[in-house]
Coordinates of C-alpha atoms and ligand atoms in Angstrom, one line a residue:
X1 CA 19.8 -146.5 -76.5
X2 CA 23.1 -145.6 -75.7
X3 CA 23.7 -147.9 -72.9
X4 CA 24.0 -151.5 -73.1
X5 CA 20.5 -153.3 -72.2
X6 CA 22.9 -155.3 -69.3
X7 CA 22.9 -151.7 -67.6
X8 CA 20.4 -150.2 -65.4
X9 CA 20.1 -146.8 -64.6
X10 CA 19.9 -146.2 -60.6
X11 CA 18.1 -143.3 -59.7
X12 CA 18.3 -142.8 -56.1
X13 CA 16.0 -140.7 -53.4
X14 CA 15.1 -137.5 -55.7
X15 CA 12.0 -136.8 -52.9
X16 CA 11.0 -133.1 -52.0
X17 CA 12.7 -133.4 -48.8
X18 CA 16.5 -133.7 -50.3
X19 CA 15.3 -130.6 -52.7
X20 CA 15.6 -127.0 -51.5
X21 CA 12.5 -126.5 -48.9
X22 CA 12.6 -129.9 -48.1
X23 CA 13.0 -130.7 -44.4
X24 CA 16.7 -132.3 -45.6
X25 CA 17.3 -129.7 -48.2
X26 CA 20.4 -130.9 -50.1
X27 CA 21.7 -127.7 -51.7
X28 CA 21.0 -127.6 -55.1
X29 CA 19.1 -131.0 -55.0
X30 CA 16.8 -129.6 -57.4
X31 CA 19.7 -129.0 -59.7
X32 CA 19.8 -132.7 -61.3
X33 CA 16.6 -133.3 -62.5
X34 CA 16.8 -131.8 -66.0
X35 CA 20.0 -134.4 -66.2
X36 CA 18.0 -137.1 -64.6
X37 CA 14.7 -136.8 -66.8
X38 CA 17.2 -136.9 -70.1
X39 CA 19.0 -139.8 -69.4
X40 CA 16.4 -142.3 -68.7
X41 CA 15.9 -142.4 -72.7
X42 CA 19.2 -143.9 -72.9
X43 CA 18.8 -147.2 -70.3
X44 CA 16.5 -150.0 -71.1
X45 CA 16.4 -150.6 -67.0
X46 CA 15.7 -147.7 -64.9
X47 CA 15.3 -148.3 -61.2
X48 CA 14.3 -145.9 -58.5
X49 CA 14.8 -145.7 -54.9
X50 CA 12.4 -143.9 -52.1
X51 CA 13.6 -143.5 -48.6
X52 CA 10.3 -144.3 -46.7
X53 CA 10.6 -143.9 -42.9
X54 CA 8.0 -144.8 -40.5
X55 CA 7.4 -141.6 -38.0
X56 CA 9.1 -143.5 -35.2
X57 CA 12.0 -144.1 -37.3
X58 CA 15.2 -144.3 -35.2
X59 CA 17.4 -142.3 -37.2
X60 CA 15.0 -139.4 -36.4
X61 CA 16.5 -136.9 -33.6
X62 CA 13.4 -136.0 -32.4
X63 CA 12.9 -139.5 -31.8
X64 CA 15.7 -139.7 -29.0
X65 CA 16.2 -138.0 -25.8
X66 CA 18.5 -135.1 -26.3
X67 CA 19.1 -136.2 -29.8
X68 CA 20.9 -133.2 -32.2
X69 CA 20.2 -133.4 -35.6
X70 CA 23.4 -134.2 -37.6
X71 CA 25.4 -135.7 -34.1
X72 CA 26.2 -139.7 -34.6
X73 CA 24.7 -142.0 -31.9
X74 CA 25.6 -146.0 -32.0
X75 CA 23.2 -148.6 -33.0
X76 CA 23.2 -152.0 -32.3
X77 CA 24.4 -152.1 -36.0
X78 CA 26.7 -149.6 -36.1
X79 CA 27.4 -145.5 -36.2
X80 CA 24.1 -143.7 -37.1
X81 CA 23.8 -140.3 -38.1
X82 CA 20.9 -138.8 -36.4
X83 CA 18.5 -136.6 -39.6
X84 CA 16.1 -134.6 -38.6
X85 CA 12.6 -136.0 -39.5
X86 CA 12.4 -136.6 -43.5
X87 CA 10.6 -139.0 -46.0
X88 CA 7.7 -140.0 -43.3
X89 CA 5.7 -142.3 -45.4
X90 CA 2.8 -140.5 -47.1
X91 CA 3.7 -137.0 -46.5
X92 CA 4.5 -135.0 -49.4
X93 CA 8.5 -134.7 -48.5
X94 CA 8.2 -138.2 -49.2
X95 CA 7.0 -137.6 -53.0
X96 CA 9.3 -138.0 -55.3
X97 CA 10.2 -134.3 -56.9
X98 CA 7.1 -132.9 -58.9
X99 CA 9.4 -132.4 -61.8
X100 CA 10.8 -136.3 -61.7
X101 CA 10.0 -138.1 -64.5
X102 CA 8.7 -141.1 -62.6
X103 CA 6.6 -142.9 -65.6
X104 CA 9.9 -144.3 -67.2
X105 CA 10.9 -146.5 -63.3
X106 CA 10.5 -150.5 -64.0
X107 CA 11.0 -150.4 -60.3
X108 CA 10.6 -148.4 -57.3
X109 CA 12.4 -149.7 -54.3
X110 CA 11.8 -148.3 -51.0
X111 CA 13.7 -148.3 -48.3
X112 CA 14.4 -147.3 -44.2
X113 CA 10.6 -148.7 -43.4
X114 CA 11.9 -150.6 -40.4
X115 CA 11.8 -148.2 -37.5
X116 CA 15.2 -150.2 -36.1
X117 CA 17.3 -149.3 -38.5
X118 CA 18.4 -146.9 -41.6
X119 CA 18.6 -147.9 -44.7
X120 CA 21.4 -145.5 -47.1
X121 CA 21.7 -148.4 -49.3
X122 CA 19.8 -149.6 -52.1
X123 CA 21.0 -153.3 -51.5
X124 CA 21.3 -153.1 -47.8
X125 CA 20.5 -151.7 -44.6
X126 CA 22.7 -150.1 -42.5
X127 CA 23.7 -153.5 -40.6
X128 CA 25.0 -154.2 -44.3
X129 CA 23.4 -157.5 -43.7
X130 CA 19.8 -157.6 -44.4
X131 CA 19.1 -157.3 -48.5
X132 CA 16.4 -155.0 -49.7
X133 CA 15.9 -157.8 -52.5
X134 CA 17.3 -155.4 -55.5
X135 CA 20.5 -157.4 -56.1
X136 CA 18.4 -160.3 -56.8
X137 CA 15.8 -158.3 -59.2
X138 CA 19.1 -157.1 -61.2
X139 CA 20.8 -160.3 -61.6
X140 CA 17.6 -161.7 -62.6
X141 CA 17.5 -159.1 -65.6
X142 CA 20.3 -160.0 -66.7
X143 CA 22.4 -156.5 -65.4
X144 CA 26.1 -156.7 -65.0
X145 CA 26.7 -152.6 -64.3
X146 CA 24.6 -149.8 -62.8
X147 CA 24.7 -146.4 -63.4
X148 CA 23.8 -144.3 -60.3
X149 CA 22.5 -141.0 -59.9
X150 CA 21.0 -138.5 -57.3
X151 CA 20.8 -137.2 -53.5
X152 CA 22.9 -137.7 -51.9
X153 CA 26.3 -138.6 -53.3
X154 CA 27.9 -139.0 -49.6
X155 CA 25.2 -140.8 -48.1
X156 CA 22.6 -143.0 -50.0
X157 CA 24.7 -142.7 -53.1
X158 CA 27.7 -143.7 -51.9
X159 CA 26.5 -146.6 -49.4
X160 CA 24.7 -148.0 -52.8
X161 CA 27.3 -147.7 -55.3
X162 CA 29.6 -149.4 -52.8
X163 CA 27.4 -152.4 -52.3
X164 CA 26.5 -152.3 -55.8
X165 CA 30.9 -152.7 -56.2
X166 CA 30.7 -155.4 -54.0
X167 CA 28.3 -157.2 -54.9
X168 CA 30.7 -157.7 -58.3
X169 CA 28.5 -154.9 -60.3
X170 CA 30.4 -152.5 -62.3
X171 CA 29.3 -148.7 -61.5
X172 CA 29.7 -145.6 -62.5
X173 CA 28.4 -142.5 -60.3
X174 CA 27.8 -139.6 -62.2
X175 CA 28.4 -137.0 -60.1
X176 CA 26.6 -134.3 -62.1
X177 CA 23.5 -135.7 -61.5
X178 CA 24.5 -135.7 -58.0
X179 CA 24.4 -133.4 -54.9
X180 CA 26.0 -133.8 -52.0
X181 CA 25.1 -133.1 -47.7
X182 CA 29.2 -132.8 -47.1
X183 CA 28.5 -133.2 -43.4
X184 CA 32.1 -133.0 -41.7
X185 CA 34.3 -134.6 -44.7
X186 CA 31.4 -136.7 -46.3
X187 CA 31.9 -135.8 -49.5
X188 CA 35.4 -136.5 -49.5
X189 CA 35.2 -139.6 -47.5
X190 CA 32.3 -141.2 -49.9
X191 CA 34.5 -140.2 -53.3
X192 CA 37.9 -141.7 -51.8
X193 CA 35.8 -145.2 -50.6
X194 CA 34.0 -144.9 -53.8
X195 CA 37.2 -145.1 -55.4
X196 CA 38.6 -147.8 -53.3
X197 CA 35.9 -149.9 -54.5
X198 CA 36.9 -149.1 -58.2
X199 CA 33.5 -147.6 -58.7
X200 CA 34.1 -144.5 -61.6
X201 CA 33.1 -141.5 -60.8
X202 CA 32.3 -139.9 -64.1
X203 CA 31.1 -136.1 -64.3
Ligands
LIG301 C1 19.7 -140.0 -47.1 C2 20.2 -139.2 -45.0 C3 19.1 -139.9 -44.5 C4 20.0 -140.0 -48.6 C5 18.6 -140.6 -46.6 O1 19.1 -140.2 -49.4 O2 21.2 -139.8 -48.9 N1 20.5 -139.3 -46.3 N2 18.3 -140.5 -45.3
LIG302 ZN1 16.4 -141.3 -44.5

C-alpha cells in the first residue's frame, strides 16, 4: 500500500463503449487498463463509476429532432453536448471493459439514469446541484484526497475531479491512465480548469 488509507482510488467509466469499437470509442481507451488493473493494489478504497443511461436519455442525439451527434443544445440546466447513443443500461457497451479488473471496487457508482439530465460528474449531475451521494460515502470513510483515473479526461474526468476540488478533496488526475475525446479544445479546456482548481495533473 503505497497510498495513504485516507485516499481513494477513482476509477471512472472504463465501459466498452469509451474503448475502441465502442459506439463512443475514445481513441486508445483501451490503452489504460494494464495501468488501471496495477494500481488498484496500491489504494485501500477503490471506487468505480458506470455511466448508465436510460434509452430515452436526453443527451442522446437520436433522441431529438435534427439532433447531430457532437453539436451542443441548451438544457434547462445548462450547455449539453449531444453523444450519440452509449451506456444504455444492460447492453453490453454498458459493461465495464472485459479486461477491467472489477473484483477489487468497494463501490460502483452509477450515474446519467435520469433521462432529464447528464450526469459527467461523479459527485453531480450536470445541473451541478443534485449529488449522486459519493461525497457523502467518502467523507464517511474517512478520505481527504482521490486519485482519479480513466475515459474521458475532458469530460467525465474532468467534471469529477473538479467537484471532487471543490468539494475541499485533494486530487490528482493521472493522466496516463487517461484518454481523452478532445472535441473542439476539450482537452485543453478540462486541463487549464483542472488546474484552476489546483487539482495535479500527474503523468
Ligand atoms: C462521458 C460523454 C458522455 C465520459 C460520458 O465518461 O466522459 N462522456 N457520457
Ligand atoms: Zn454518457
Amino acid at each position: 500500500m503505497e497510498y495513504p488509507d485516507t485516499t481513494a482510488l477513482i476509477v471512472i467509466d472504463v465501459q466498452n463503449d469509451f474503448c475502441p469499437s465502442g459506439a463512443l470509442a475514445v481513441d486508445d481507451g483501451d490503452g489504460i487498463l494494464a495501468r488501471i488493473n496495477a494500481l488498484t493494489d496500491h489504494f485501500a478504497i477503490r471506487v468505480f463509476t458506470q455511466d448508465w443511461h436510460p434509452a430515452d436519455h436526453s443527451s442522446f442525439a437520436d433522441n431529438h429532432r435534427n439532433g447531430e451527434a457532437y453539436s451542443t443544445i441548451q438544457m434547462p440546466y445548462g450547455a449539453q453536448v449531444l453523444w450519440p447513443r452509449h451506456c444504455v443500461q444492460g447492453t453490453k457497451g454498458a459493461e465495464f471493459h472485459t479486461r477491467l479488473a472489477t473484483d477489487p471496487a468497494d463501490l460502483i457508482i452509477r450515474k446519467g439514469f435520469r433521462a432529464a439530465i447528464d450526469s459527467y460528474s461523479a459527485f453531480f449531475e450536470n445541473d451541478h446541484k443534485t449529488p449522486t451521494g459519493l461525497a457523502g460515502y467518502l467523507r464517511e470513510r474517512g478520505v481527504t484526497d482521490l486519485v482519479m483515473v480513466g475515459l474521458a479526461t475532458d469530460f467525465c474526468v474532468r467534471f469529477s475531479a473538479v467537484d471532487g476540488a471543490k468539494l475541499g478533496f485533494g486530487v490528482t488526475v493521472l493522466e496516463g491512465a487517461c484518454r481523452a475525446i478532445d472535441l473542439d479544445g476539450s482537452l485543453a479546456a478540462a486541463r487549464q480548469e483542472m488546474l484552476d482548481y489546483s487539482v495535479i495533473l500527474a503523468a
